[in-house]
One Martini backbone bead per residue (centre of mass of N, CA, C, O) as a GRO file, in nm:
protein
  126
    1UNK     BB    1   8.726  10.332  10.328
    2UNK     BB    2   8.767  10.598  10.145
    3UNK     BB    3   8.953  10.596   9.829
    4UNK     BB    4   9.178  10.804   9.641
    5UNK     BB    5   9.396  10.714   9.360
    6UNK     BB    6   9.663  10.847   9.208
    7UNK     BB    7   9.812  10.835   8.873
    8UNK     BB    8  10.073  10.925   8.617
    9UNK     BB    9  10.275  11.098   8.693
   10UNK     BB   10  10.541  11.342   8.599
   11UNK     BB   11  10.810  11.397   8.369
   12UNK     BB   12  10.802  11.645   8.107
   13UNK     BB   13  10.799  11.783   7.812
   14UNK     BB   14  10.711  12.003   7.615
   15UNK     BB   15  10.438  11.847   7.433
   16UNK     BB   16  10.358  11.632   7.601
   17UNK     BB   17  10.229  11.334   7.771
   18UNK     BB   18   9.955  11.240   7.998
   19UNK     BB   19   9.800  10.989   8.221
   20UNK     BB   20   9.556  11.003   8.448
   21UNK     BB   21   9.460  10.826   8.747
   22UNK     BB   22   9.154  10.712   8.929
   23UNK     BB   23   9.104  10.522   9.217
   24UNK     BB   24   8.846  10.343   9.389
   25UNK     BB   25   8.757  10.278   9.731
   26UNK     BB   26   8.463  10.227   9.880
   27UNK     BB   27   8.364  10.340   9.587
   28UNK     BB   28   8.129  10.480   9.345
   29UNK     BB   29   8.121  10.621   9.065
   30UNK     BB   30   7.860  10.822   8.924
   31UNK     BB   31   7.934  11.064   8.695
   32UNK     BB   32   7.904  11.294   8.913
   33UNK     BB   33   8.077  11.517   9.059
   34UNK     BB   34   8.371  11.485   8.903
   35UNK     BB   35   8.740  11.533   8.917
   36UNK     BB   36   8.993  11.774   8.834
   37UNK     BB   37   9.274  11.910   9.011
   38UNK     BB   38   9.500  12.194   9.089
   39UNK     BB   39   9.834  12.275   9.240
   40UNK     BB   40  10.047  12.530   9.266
   41UNK     BB   41  10.292  12.696   9.380
   42UNK     BB   42  10.137  12.974   9.527
   43UNK     BB   43   9.855  12.858   9.450
   44UNK     BB   44   9.547  12.797   9.379
   45UNK     BB   45   9.308  12.590   9.351
   46UNK     BB   46   9.194  12.421   9.046
   47UNK     BB   47   8.992  12.356   8.797
   48UNK     BB   48   9.009  12.139   8.512
   49UNK     BB   49   8.808  11.873   8.520
   50UNK     BB   50   8.453  11.792   8.485
   51UNK     BB   51   8.169  11.638   8.610
   52UNK     BB   52   7.867  11.721   8.618
   53UNK     BB   53   7.537  11.687   8.738
   54UNK     BB   54   7.469  11.589   8.416
   55UNK     BB   55   7.758  11.472   8.286
   56UNK     BB   56   7.901  11.694   8.192
   57UNK     BB   57   8.170  11.883   8.065
   58UNK     BB   58   8.445  12.070   8.216
   59UNK     BB   59   8.682  12.336   8.142
   60UNK     BB   60   8.949  12.494   8.153
   61UNK     BB   61   9.068  12.725   7.944
   62UNK     BB   62   9.378  12.630   7.962
   63UNK     BB   63   9.282  12.311   7.854
   64UNK     BB   64   9.140  12.342   7.609
   65UNK     BB   65   9.214  12.090   7.366
   66UNK     BB   66   9.421  11.907   7.564
   67UNK     BB   67   9.213  11.795   7.763
   68UNK     BB   68   9.070  11.476   7.894
   69UNK     BB   69   8.787  11.346   8.032
   70UNK     BB   70   8.732  11.021   8.195
   71UNK     BB   71   8.540  10.712   8.220
   72UNK     BB   72   8.518  10.384   8.398
   73UNK     BB   73   8.281  10.185   8.516
   74UNK     BB   74   8.413   9.901   8.526
   75UNK     BB   75   8.678  10.031   8.686
   76UNK     BB   76   8.628  10.271   8.861
   77UNK     BB   77   8.738  10.529   8.681
   78UNK     BB   78   8.956  10.813   8.636
   79UNK     BB   79   9.054  11.048   8.378
   80UNK     BB   80   9.354  11.228   8.235
   81UNK     BB   81   9.421  11.365   7.933
   82UNK     BB   82   9.747  11.502   7.845
   83UNK     BB   83   9.824  11.744   7.607
   84UNK     BB   84  10.037  11.971   7.525
   85UNK     BB   85  10.232  12.043   7.736
   86UNK     BB   86  10.303  12.287   7.988
   87UNK     BB   87  10.470  12.448   8.229
   88UNK     BB   88  10.189  12.560   8.355
   89UNK     BB   89  10.098  12.253   8.437
   90UNK     BB   90  10.249  12.257   8.684
   91UNK     BB   91  10.143  12.019   8.938
   92UNK     BB   92   9.912  11.913   9.157
   93UNK     BB   93   9.699  11.631   9.115
   94UNK     BB   94   9.342  11.592   9.167
   95UNK     BB   95   9.095  11.391   9.278
   96UNK     BB   96   8.728  11.429   9.291
   97UNK     BB   97   8.423  11.405   9.502
   98UNK     BB   98   8.069  11.386   9.547
   99UNK     BB   99   7.931  11.155   9.759
  100UNK     BB  100   7.616  11.255   9.748
  101UNK     BB  101   7.633  11.190   9.442
  102UNK     BB  102   7.444  10.920   9.259
  103UNK     BB  103   7.302  11.115   9.049
  104UNK     BB  104   7.120  11.306   8.881
  105UNK     BB  105   7.120  11.690   8.938
  106UNK     BB  106   7.224  11.876   8.742
  107UNK     BB  107   7.403  12.146   8.633
  108UNK     BB  108   7.330  12.352   8.888
  109UNK     BB  109   7.463  12.191   9.079
  110UNK     BB  110   7.640  12.212   9.385
  111UNK     BB  111   7.932  12.094   9.413
  112UNK     BB  112   8.089  11.893   9.679
  113UNK     BB  113   8.420  11.836   9.737
  114UNK     BB  114   8.492  11.562   9.981
  115UNK     BB  115   8.674  11.379   9.798
  116UNK     BB  116   9.028  11.301   9.814
  117UNK     BB  117   9.323  11.276   9.701
  118UNK     BB  118   9.684  11.292   9.723
  119UNK     BB  119   9.817  11.303   9.456
  120UNK     BB  120   9.993  11.408   9.147
  121UNK     BB  121  10.284  11.483   8.988
  122UNK     BB  122  10.340  11.754   8.753
  123UNK     BB  123  10.618  11.802   8.519
  124UNK     BB  124  10.709  12.078   8.303
  125UNK     BB  125  10.947  12.127   8.062
  126UNK     BB  126  11.121  12.354   7.833
   0.00000   0.00000   0.00000
């Protein structure tokens, strides 16, 4: 059974940093169509940072220059380094992947994120 498990969330003050990790079991991250999403109370889920179908990275405008997505093939893990955190970054953070994508599919491929972790809470206080 495929499982994605996030960790690394917590409570920090504005300006602080956190590093989120996502470990997969019974699944190997392909490096394509995988990334981080978040959902704050009362708001829709939004993409934060992803590896696109060609392996390039994309970031939400609100986190550009502050967050960095990374992967470790040897550890089969996905990471999100979050620096200069702001109160508006407070949300539940999820890692997700399109399990049907196992190799390069091109930037324009419409990723369908169908495997999700349970989430890790990030709270940033002012």
